[in-house]
């Protein structure tokens, strides 16, 4: 007789419980092996870890680009630098009479306008397909926005001074938290630090970085450099403290064009919401609070229709919060990224619900 075969994925008898005939001829009931799914680890999911890594990498590139001559315009030399090479429009030869006006026009067209148009087209195509990915995943300003938001939330319970009501005193996973006013001692210095850092970096995009950082470490800025750094630091400090996400929502031209491209594509990636399960949102947090609303850095309502999510940065923090708050729900989270036909159906569901 052949030996019985066992599989860890099927409800077979385990090897340590081989059946033996009982004296009365009956057989003992077999012991089933029930597979158990591994618990999902707590903390940030893989998407958030990737996003933070992209933000840190691009912020570092933002600081080092002029130092490495990857991209900057040198007011002293009178020309730009691109990928370590001098980048000129070729107008010097025209002024010297070595080339014609037609050749000078061609230089301007192919060395300036064509690269700008190609870069803008690629940028808008990405926005048309996936939304404001640059804002949520790369933008150095949005990185500061999120950092100051979190610090201010620790200090006051609110991510901005303009938020009327404090956020729910629970994290997305249900654990309680309390604001601590001592964090204000970190909020203000952090805003000043980022403002001064941005001012120095901006200056290095216009003047030789060796001169800028040499004067910084030597404490010997010129009069004009001092005026620029002082004014820029004050303005940026006020912006970082009082108008961070407001600037992103209403004043950033880069974000505006991304949003316009995204809104024009009905198949673009959006945060989808399972409206049929909306009742599950009532038990998301105590006192009928919503975890997804609390984490959005742009102060949006992620369960809304697309046109009311015009400034969504696709940061996926609302999706992660929903995953955490619904971790014990066998049906899974209510929010998820959707695109193509799923995005159309998501918006159609909102419209039909509004008509009723």
PDB file of N, CA and C in Angstrom, residues 74-164:
ATOM      1  N   UNK A  74      24.567  81.324 -13.800  1.00  0.00           N
ATOM      2  CA  UNK A  74      25.618  82.094 -13.144  1.00  0.00           C
ATOM      3  C   UNK A  74      25.546  83.552 -13.605  1.00  0.00           C
ATOM      4  N   UNK A  75      25.109  84.445 -12.702  1.00  0.00           N
ATOM      5  CA  UNK A  75      25.024  85.864 -13.049  1.00  0.00           C
ATOM      6  C   UNK A  75      26.394  86.483 -13.260  1.00  0.00           C
ATOM      7  N   UNK A  76      27.396  85.937 -12.592  1.00  0.00           N
ATOM      8  CA  UNK A  76      28.749  86.473 -12.740  1.00  0.00           C
ATOM      9  C   UNK A  76      29.323  86.126 -14.106  1.00  0.00           C
ATOM     10  N   UNK A  77      29.199  84.851 -14.510  1.00  0.00           N
ATOM     11  CA  UNK A  77      29.734  84.409 -15.799  1.00  0.00           C
ATOM     12  C   UNK A  77      28.810  84.772 -16.956  1.00  0.00           C
ATOM     13  N   UNK A  78      27.527  84.986 -16.682  1.00  0.00           N
ATOM     14  CA  UNK A  78      26.597  85.366 -17.727  1.00  0.00           C
ATOM     15  C   UNK A  78      26.087  84.214 -18.570  1.00  0.00           C
ATOM     16  N   UNK A  79      26.140  83.010 -18.048  1.00  0.00           N
ATOM     17  CA  UNK A  79      25.613  81.858 -18.789  1.00  0.00           C
ATOM     18  C   UNK A  79      25.144  80.799 -17.795  1.00  0.00           C
ATOM     19  N   UNK A  80      24.433  79.816 -18.309  1.00  0.00           N
ATOM     20  CA  UNK A  80      23.914  78.749 -17.473  1.00  0.00           C
ATOM     21  C   UNK A  80      24.854  77.551 -17.484  1.00  0.00           C
ATOM     22  N   UNK A  81      24.637  76.668 -16.508  1.00  0.00           N
ATOM     23  CA  UNK A  81      25.343  75.387 -16.451  1.00  0.00           C
ATOM     24  C   UNK A  81      24.296  74.278 -16.493  1.00  0.00           C
ATOM     25  N   UNK A  82      24.569  73.247 -17.284  1.00  0.00           N
ATOM     26  CA  UNK A  82      23.649  72.127 -17.401  1.00  0.00           C
ATOM     27  C   UNK A  82      24.447  70.839 -17.484  1.00  0.00           C
ATOM     28  N   UNK A  83      24.225  69.959 -16.513  1.00  0.00           N
ATOM     29  CA  UNK A  83      24.903  68.653 -16.466  1.00  0.00           C
ATOM     30  C   UNK A  83      26.420  68.792 -16.536  1.00  0.00           C
ATOM     31  N   UNK A  84      26.941  69.793 -15.827  1.00  0.00           N
ATOM     32  CA  UNK A  84      28.379  69.985 -15.731  1.00  0.00           C
ATOM     33  C   UNK A  84      29.003  70.721 -16.893  1.00  0.00           C
ATOM     34  N   UNK A  85      28.222  71.170 -17.856  1.00  0.00           N
ATOM     35  CA  UNK A  85      28.748  71.867 -19.034  1.00  0.00           C
ATOM     36  C   UNK A  85      28.144  73.261 -19.141  1.00  0.00           C
ATOM     37  N   UNK A  86      28.912  74.168 -19.734  1.00  0.00           N
ATOM     38  CA  UNK A  86      28.400  75.509 -19.971  1.00  0.00           C
ATOM     39  C   UNK A  86      27.267  75.442 -20.997  1.00  0.00           C
ATOM     40  N   UNK A  87      26.227  76.176 -20.729  1.00  0.00           N
ATOM     41  CA  UNK A  87      25.077  76.185 -21.628  1.00  0.00           C
ATOM     42  C   UNK A  87      24.815  77.627 -22.059  1.00  0.00           C
ATOM     43  N   UNK A  88      25.118  77.911 -23.316  1.00  0.00           N
ATOM     44  CA  UNK A  88      24.960  79.252 -23.864  1.00  0.00           C
ATOM     45  C   UNK A  88      23.963  79.228 -25.007  1.00  0.00           C
ATOM     46  N   UNK A  89      23.363  80.363 -25.255  1.00  0.00           N
ATOM     47  CA  UNK A  89      22.416  80.466 -26.358  1.00  0.00           C
ATOM     48  C   UNK A  89      23.092  80.755 -27.688  1.00  0.00           C
ATOM     49  N   UNK A  90      24.372  81.091 -27.664  1.00  0.00           N
ATOM     50  CA  UNK A  90      25.078  81.371 -28.906  1.00  0.00           C
ATOM     51  C   UNK A  90      24.871  82.767 -29.435  1.00  0.00           C
ATOM     52  N   UNK A  91      24.402  83.673 -28.610  1.00  0.00           N
ATOM     53  CA  UNK A  91      24.184  85.047 -29.063  1.00  0.00           C
ATOM     54  C   UNK A  91      25.467  85.864 -29.078  1.00  0.00           C
ATOM     55  N   UNK A  92      26.499  85.400 -28.382  1.00  0.00           N
ATOM     56  CA  UNK A  92      27.762  86.136 -28.383  1.00  0.00           C
ATOM     57  C   UNK A  92      28.350  86.194 -29.785  1.00  0.00           C
ATOM     58  N   UNK A  93      28.230  85.091 -30.513  1.00  0.00           N
ATOM     59  CA  UNK A  93      28.743  85.077 -31.886  1.00  0.00           C
ATOM     60  C   UNK A  93      27.948  86.020 -32.783  1.00  0.00           C
ATOM     61  N   UNK A  94      26.645  86.156 -32.518  1.00  0.00           N
ATOM     62  CA  UNK A  94      25.838  87.076 -33.318  1.00  0.00           C
ATOM     63  C   UNK A  94      26.232  88.523 -33.047  1.00  0.00           C
ATOM     64  N   UNK A  95      26.454  88.848 -31.766  1.00  0.00           N
ATOM     65  CA  UNK A  95      26.872  90.212 -31.415  1.00  0.00           C
ATOM     66  C   UNK A  95      28.225  90.538 -32.022  1.00  0.00           C
ATOM     67  N   UNK A  96      29.096  89.528 -32.075  1.00  0.00           N
ATOM     68  CA  UNK A  96      30.428  89.736 -32.661  1.00  0.00           C
ATOM     69  C   UNK A  96      30.414  89.712 -34.179  1.00  0.00           C
ATOM     70  N   UNK A  97      29.256  89.413 -34.779  1.00  0.00           N
ATOM     71  CA  UNK A  97      29.158  89.410 -36.238  1.00  0.00           C
ATOM     72  C   UNK A  97      29.648  88.133 -36.888  1.00  0.00           C
ATOM     73  N   UNK A  98      29.823  87.062 -36.136  1.00  0.00           N
ATOM     74  CA  UNK A  98      30.336  85.814 -36.721  1.00  0.00           C
ATOM     75  C   UNK A  98      29.228  84.923 -37.280  1.00  0.00           C
ATOM     76  N   UNK A  99      27.955  85.145 -36.840  1.00  0.00           N
ATOM     77  CA  UNK A  99      26.846  84.373 -37.382  1.00  0.00           C
ATOM     78  C   UNK A  99      25.719  85.323 -37.768  1.00  0.00           C
ATOM     79  N   UNK A 100      24.813  84.841 -38.617  1.00  0.00           N
ATOM     80  CA  UNK A 100      23.704  85.659 -39.086  1.00  0.00           C
ATOM     81  C   UNK A 100      22.571  85.665 -38.067  1.00  0.00           C
ATOM     82  N   UNK A 101      21.579  86.520 -38.335  1.00  0.00           N
ATOM     83  CA  UNK A 101      20.411  86.585 -37.459  1.00  0.00           C
ATOM     84  C   UNK A 101      19.625  85.275 -37.510  1.00  0.00           C
ATOM     85  N   UNK A 102      19.592  84.628 -38.697  1.00  0.00           N
ATOM     86  CA  UNK A 102      18.885  83.356 -38.817  1.00  0.00           C
ATOM     87  C   UNK A 102      19.538  82.284 -37.952  1.00  0.00           C
ATOM     88  N   UNK A 103      20.859  82.238 -37.982  1.00  0.00           N
ATOM     89  CA  UNK A 103      21.569  81.267 -37.144  1.00  0.00           C
ATOM     90  C   UNK A 103      21.365  81.560 -35.666  1.00  0.00           C
ATOM     91  N   UNK A 104      21.349  82.841 -35.305  1.00  0.00           N
ATOM     92  CA  UNK A 104      21.117  83.207 -33.904  1.00  0.00           C
ATOM     93  C   UNK A 104      19.708  82.798 -33.471  1.00  0.00           C
ATOM     94  N   UNK A 105      18.727  83.009 -34.360  1.00  0.00           N
ATOM     95  CA  UNK A 105      17.366  82.591 -34.040  1.00  0.00           C
ATOM     96  C   UNK A 105      17.246  81.084 -33.887  1.00  0.00           C
ATOM     97  N   UNK A 106      17.956  80.344 -34.735  1.00  0.00           N
ATOM     98  CA  UNK A 106      17.943  78.880 -34.627  1.00  0.00           C
ATOM     99  C   UNK A 106      18.563  78.424 -33.313  1.00  0.00           C
ATOM    100  N   UNK A 107      19.635  79.101 -32.912  1.00  0.00           N
ATOM    101  CA  UNK A 107      20.266  78.740 -31.629  1.00  0.00           C
ATOM    102  C   UNK A 107      19.298  78.931 -30.474  1.00  0.00           C
ATOM    103  N   UNK A 108      18.597  80.072 -30.483  1.00  0.00           N
ATOM    104  CA  UNK A 108      17.645  80.332 -29.399  1.00  0.00           C
ATOM    105  C   UNK A 108      16.521  79.303 -29.419  1.00  0.00           C
ATOM    106  N   UNK A 109      16.049  78.963 -30.623  1.00  0.00           N
ATOM    107  CA  UNK A 109      14.944  78.015 -30.738  1.00  0.00           C
ATOM    108  C   UNK A 109      15.336  76.633 -30.216  1.00  0.00           C
ATOM    109  N   UNK A 110      16.474  76.106 -30.690  1.00  0.00           N
ATOM    110  CA  UNK A 110      16.832  74.724 -30.370  1.00  0.00           C
ATOM    111  C   UNK A 110      17.561  74.583 -29.030  1.00  0.00           C
ATOM    112  N   UNK A 111      18.164  75.649 -28.541  1.00  0.00           N
ATOM    113  CA  UNK A 111      18.865  75.561 -27.264  1.00  0.00           C
ATOM    114  C   UNK A 111      18.025  76.024 -26.088  1.00  0.00           C
ATOM    115  N   UNK A 112      16.922  76.730 -26.364  1.00  0.00           N
ATOM    116  CA  UNK A 112      16.100  77.250 -25.276  1.00  0.00           C
ATOM    117  C   UNK A 112      14.662  76.744 -25.363  1.00  0.00           C
ATOM    118  N   UNK A 113      13.966  77.113 -26.438  1.00  0.00           N
ATOM    119  CA  UNK A 113      12.527  76.835 -26.498  1.00  0.00           C
ATOM    120  C   UNK A 113      12.216  75.361 -26.693  1.00  0.00           C
ATOM    121  N   UNK A 114      12.954  74.669 -27.551  1.00  0.00           N
ATOM    122  CA  UNK A 114      12.681  73.251 -27.781  1.00  0.00           C
ATOM    123  C   UNK A 114      12.884  72.424 -26.502  1.00  0.00           C
ATOM    124  N   UNK A 115      14.025  72.587 -25.787  1.00  0.00           N
ATOM    125  CA  UNK A 115      14.154  71.828 -24.526  1.00  0.00           C
ATOM    126  C   UNK A 115      13.052  72.148 -23.511  1.00  0.00           C
ATOM    127  N   UNK A 116      12.658  73.422 -23.435  1.00  0.00           N
ATOM    128  CA  UNK A 116      11.600  73.790 -22.497  1.00  0.00           C
ATOM    129  C   UNK A 116      10.283  73.142 -22.886  1.00  0.00           C
ATOM    130  N   UNK A 117       9.957  73.174 -24.181  1.00  0.00           N
ATOM    131  CA  UNK A 117       8.693  72.595 -24.640  1.00  0.00           C
ATOM    132  C   UNK A 117       8.668  71.082 -24.467  1.00  0.00           C
ATOM    133  N   UNK A 118       9.789  70.411 -24.759  1.00  0.00           N
ATOM    134  CA  UNK A 118       9.848  68.957 -24.602  1.00  0.00           C
ATOM    135  C   UNK A 118       9.726  68.582 -23.124  1.00  0.00           C
ATOM    136  N   UNK A 119      10.457  69.292 -22.275  1.00  0.00           N
ATOM    137  CA  UNK A 119      10.367  69.020 -20.840  1.00  0.00           C
ATOM    138  C   UNK A 119       8.976  69.281 -20.296  1.00  0.00           C
ATOM    139  N   UNK A 120       8.356  70.383 -20.735  1.00  0.00           N
ATOM    140  CA  UNK A 120       7.008  70.704 -20.265  1.00  0.00           C
ATOM    141  C   UNK A 120       6.001  69.670 -20.741  1.00  0.00           C
ATOM    142  N   UNK A 121       6.161  69.195 -21.981  1.00  0.00           N
ATOM    143  CA  UNK A 121       5.236  68.188 -22.510  1.00  0.00           C
ATOM    144  C   UNK A 121       5.334  66.887 -21.715  1.00  0.00           C
ATOM    145  N   UNK A 122       6.558  66.457 -21.417  1.00  0.00           N
ATOM    146  CA  UNK A 122       6.739  65.230 -20.635  1.00  0.00           C
ATOM    147  C   UNK A 122       6.160  65.399 -19.230  1.00  0.00           C
ATOM    148  N   UNK A 123       6.387  66.564 -18.637  1.00  0.00           N
ATOM    149  CA  UNK A 123       5.886  66.846 -17.286  1.00  0.00           C
ATOM    150  C   UNK A 123       4.360  66.820 -17.251  1.00  0.00           C
ATOM    151  N   UNK A 124       3.725  67.438 -18.263  1.00  0.00           N
ATOM    152  CA  UNK A 124       2.272  67.491 -18.300  1.00  0.00           C
ATOM    153  C   UNK A 124       1.670  66.132 -18.638  1.00  0.00           C
ATOM    154  N   UNK A 125       2.389  65.308 -19.417  1.00  0.00           N
ATOM    155  CA  UNK A 125       1.886  63.964 -19.715  1.00  0.00           C
ATOM    156  C   UNK A 125       1.825  63.120 -18.447  1.00  0.00           C
ATOM    157  N   UNK A 126       2.872  63.213 -17.640  1.00  0.00           N
ATOM    158  CA  UNK A 126       2.865  62.492 -16.361  1.00  0.00           C
ATOM    159  C   UNK A 126       1.704  62.983 -15.492  1.00  0.00           C
ATOM    160  N   UNK A 127       1.484  64.291 -15.472  1.00  0.00           N
ATOM    161  CA  UNK A 127       0.384  64.849 -14.681  1.00  0.00           C
ATOM    162  C   UNK A 127      -0.965  64.413 -15.236  1.00  0.00           C
ATOM    163  N   UNK A 128      -1.098  64.379 -16.552  1.00  0.00           N
ATOM    164  CA  UNK A 128      -2.341  63.957 -17.200  1.00  0.00           C
ATOM    165  C   UNK A 128      -2.696  62.529 -16.817  1.00  0.00           C
ATOM    166  N   UNK A 129      -1.699  61.687 -16.666  1.00  0.00           N
ATOM    167  CA  UNK A 129      -1.925  60.276 -16.391  1.00  0.00           C
ATOM    168  C   UNK A 129      -2.038  59.978 -14.898  1.00  0.00           C
ATOM    169  N   UNK A 130      -1.209  60.617 -14.084  1.00  0.00           N
ATOM    170  CA  UNK A 130      -1.138  60.246 -12.666  1.00  0.00           C
ATOM    171  C   UNK A 130      -1.408  61.392 -11.693  1.00  0.00           C
ATOM    172  N   UNK A 131      -1.641  62.605 -12.178  1.00  0.00           N
ATOM    173  CA  UNK A 131      -1.929  63.708 -11.272  1.00  0.00           C
ATOM    174  C   UNK A 131      -0.673  64.410 -10.777  1.00  0.00           C
ATOM    175  N   UNK A 132      -0.783  65.033  -9.617  1.00  0.00           N
ATOM    176  CA  UNK A 132       0.310  65.864  -9.094  1.00  0.00           C
ATOM    177  C   UNK A 132       1.355  65.002  -8.369  1.00  0.00           C
ATOM    178  N   UNK A 133       1.934  64.064  -9.105  1.00  0.00           N
ATOM    179  CA  UNK A 133       2.963  63.211  -8.517  1.00  0.00           C
ATOM    180  C   UNK A 133       4.189  64.017  -8.116  1.00  0.00           C
ATOM    181  N   UNK A 134       4.529  65.023  -8.928  1.00  0.00           N
ATOM    182  CA  UNK A 134       5.698  65.829  -8.576  1.00  0.00           C
ATOM    183  C   UNK A 134       5.502  66.474  -7.207  1.00  0.00           C
ATOM    184  N   UNK A 135       4.309  66.994  -6.965  1.00  0.00           N
ATOM    185  CA  UNK A 135       4.054  67.661  -5.685  1.00  0.00           C
ATOM    186  C   UNK A 135       4.180  66.680  -4.523  1.00  0.00           C
ATOM    187  N   UNK A 136       3.519  65.555  -4.630  1.00  0.00           N
ATOM    188  CA  UNK A 136       3.464  64.627  -3.508  1.00  0.00           C
ATOM    189  C   UNK A 136       4.699  63.787  -3.316  1.00  0.00           C
ATOM    190  N   UNK A 137       5.492  63.611  -4.381  1.00  0.00           N
ATOM    191  CA  UNK A 137       6.610  62.667  -4.311  1.00  0.00           C
ATOM    192  C   UNK A 137       7.980  63.314  -4.444  1.00  0.00           C
ATOM    193  N   UNK A 138       8.067  64.537  -4.985  1.00  0.00           N
ATOM    194  CA  UNK A 138       9.378  65.127  -5.244  1.00  0.00           C
ATOM    195  C   UNK A 138       9.539  66.550  -4.708  1.00  0.00           C
ATOM    196  N   UNK A 139       8.515  67.357  -4.805  1.00  0.00           N
ATOM    197  CA  UNK A 139       8.648  68.799  -4.572  1.00  0.00           C
ATOM    198  C   UNK A 139       9.311  69.128  -3.234  1.00  0.00           C
ATOM    199  N   UNK A 140      10.419  69.878  -3.232  1.00  0.00           N
ATOM    200  CA  UNK A 140      11.075  70.248  -1.969  1.00  0.00           C
ATOM    201  C   UNK A 140      10.185  71.105  -1.069  1.00  0.00           C
ATOM    202  N   UNK A 141       9.346  71.937  -1.678  1.00  0.00           N
ATOM    203  CA  UNK A 141       8.458  72.769  -0.872  1.00  0.00           C
ATOM    204  C   UNK A 141       7.429  71.912  -0.153  1.00  0.00           C
ATOM    205  N   UNK A 142       6.859  70.939  -0.844  1.00  0.00           N
ATOM    206  CA  UNK A 142       5.855  70.082  -0.206  1.00  0.00           C
ATOM    207  C   UNK A 142       6.474  69.229   0.892  1.00  0.00           C
ATOM    208  N   UNK A 143       7.744  68.882   0.761  1.00  0.00           N
ATOM    209  CA  UNK A 143       8.431  68.162   1.839  1.00  0.00           C
ATOM    210  C   UNK A 143       8.472  69.004   3.103  1.00  0.00           C
ATOM    211  N   UNK A 144       8.744  70.305   2.941  1.00  0.00           N
ATOM    212  CA  UNK A 144       8.730  71.209   4.094  1.00  0.00           C
ATOM    213  C   UNK A 144       7.311  71.353   4.638  1.00  0.00           C
ATOM    214  N   UNK A 145       6.321  71.435   3.738  1.00  0.00           N
ATOM    215  CA  UNK A 145       4.934  71.539   4.165  1.00  0.00           C
ATOM    216  C   UNK A 145       4.566  70.389   5.096  1.00  0.00           C
ATOM    217  N   UNK A 146       4.878  69.178   4.679  1.00  0.00           N
ATOM    218  CA  UNK A 146       4.530  68.014   5.495  1.00  0.00           C
ATOM    219  C   UNK A 146       5.300  67.995   6.813  1.00  0.00           C
ATOM    220  N   UNK A 147       6.568  68.383   6.768  1.00  0.00           N
ATOM    221  CA  UNK A 147       7.371  68.380   7.994  1.00  0.00           C
ATOM    222  C   UNK A 147       6.826  69.370   9.016  1.00  0.00           C
ATOM    223  N   UNK A 148       6.550  70.603   8.579  1.00  0.00           N
ATOM    224  CA  UNK A 148       6.022  71.614   9.491  1.00  0.00           C
ATOM    225  C   UNK A 148       4.620  71.237   9.954  1.00  0.00           C
ATOM    226  N   UNK A 149       3.816  70.654   9.064  1.00  0.00           N
ATOM    227  CA  UNK A 149       2.478  70.198   9.456  1.00  0.00           C
ATOM    228  C   UNK A 149       2.548  69.244  10.640  1.00  0.00           C
ATOM    229  N   UNK A 150       3.433  68.257  10.545  1.00  0.00           N
ATOM    230  CA  UNK A 150       3.528  67.250  11.601  1.00  0.00           C
ATOM    231  C   UNK A 150       4.047  67.846  12.903  1.00  0.00           C
ATOM    232  N   UNK A 151       5.006  68.748  12.799  1.00  0.00           N
ATOM    233  CA  UNK A 151       5.518  69.389  14.005  1.00  0.00           C
ATOM    234  C   UNK A 151       4.452  70.264  14.657  1.00  0.00           C
ATOM    235  N   UNK A 152       3.728  71.026  13.840  1.00  0.00           N
ATOM    236  CA  UNK A 152       2.690  71.895  14.384  1.00  0.00           C
ATOM    237  C   UNK A 152       1.544  71.079  14.977  1.00  0.00           C
ATOM    238  N   UNK A 153       1.252  69.934  14.381  1.00  0.00           N
ATOM    239  CA  UNK A 153       0.225  69.059  14.929  1.00  0.00           C
ATOM    240  C   UNK A 153       0.633  68.527  16.297  1.00  0.00           C
ATOM    241  N   UNK A 154       1.904  68.212  16.466  1.00  0.00           N
ATOM    242  CA  UNK A 154       2.384  67.770  17.769  1.00  0.00           C
ATOM    243  C   UNK A 154       2.266  68.884  18.814  1.00  0.00           C
ATOM    244  N   UNK A 155       2.445  70.121  18.365  1.00  0.00           N
ATOM    245  CA  UNK A 155       2.428  71.242  19.308  1.00  0.00           C
ATOM    246  C   UNK A 155       1.025  71.692  19.675  1.00  0.00           C
ATOM    247  N   UNK A 156       0.110  71.714  18.692  1.00  0.00           N
ATOM    248  CA  UNK A 156      -1.207  72.311  18.927  1.00  0.00           C
ATOM    249  C   UNK A 156      -2.378  71.381  18.678  1.00  0.00           C
ATOM    250  N   UNK A 157      -2.117  70.216  18.104  1.00  0.00           N
ATOM    251  CA  UNK A 157      -3.215  69.336  17.736  1.00  0.00           C
ATOM    252  C   UNK A 157      -3.805  69.673  16.388  1.00  0.00           C
ATOM    253  N   UNK A 158      -3.283  70.728  15.736  1.00  0.00           N
ATOM    254  CA  UNK A 158      -3.773  71.145  14.421  1.00  0.00           C
ATOM    255  C   UNK A 158      -2.578  71.274  13.474  1.00  0.00           C
ATOM    256  N   UNK A 159      -2.737  70.889  12.188  1.00  0.00           N
ATOM    257  CA  UNK A 159      -1.615  70.977  11.249  1.00  0.00           C
ATOM    258  C   UNK A 159      -1.361  72.382  10.734  1.00  0.00           C
ATOM    259  N   UNK A 160      -2.250  73.308  11.019  1.00  0.00           N
ATOM    260  CA  UNK A 160      -2.106  74.683  10.560  1.00  0.00           C
ATOM    261  C   UNK A 160      -2.818  75.602  11.535  1.00  0.00           C
ATOM    262  N   UNK A 161      -2.350  76.833  11.617  1.00  0.00           N
ATOM    263  CA  UNK A 161      -2.992  77.797  12.513  1.00  0.00           C
ATOM    264  C   UNK A 161      -4.383  78.175  12.004  1.00  0.00           C
ATOM    265  N   UNK A 162      -4.676  77.895  10.724  1.00  0.00           N
ATOM    266  CA  UNK A 162      -5.965  78.273  10.154  1.00  0.00           C
ATOM    267  C   UNK A 162      -7.023  77.181  10.317  1.00  0.00           C
ATOM    268  N   UNK A 163      -6.631  76.005  10.797  1.00  0.00           N
ATOM    269  CA  UNK A 163      -7.610  74.943  11.045  1.00  0.00           C
ATOM    270  C   UNK A 163      -8.373  75.276  12.319  1.00  0.00           C
ATOM    271  N   UNK A 164      -9.698  75.297  12.235  1.00  0.00           N
ATOM    272  CA  UNK A 164     -10.502  75.738  13.376  1.00  0.00           C
ATOM    273  C   UNK A 164     -10.533  74.706  14.498  1.00  0.00           C
TER     274      UNK A 164
END
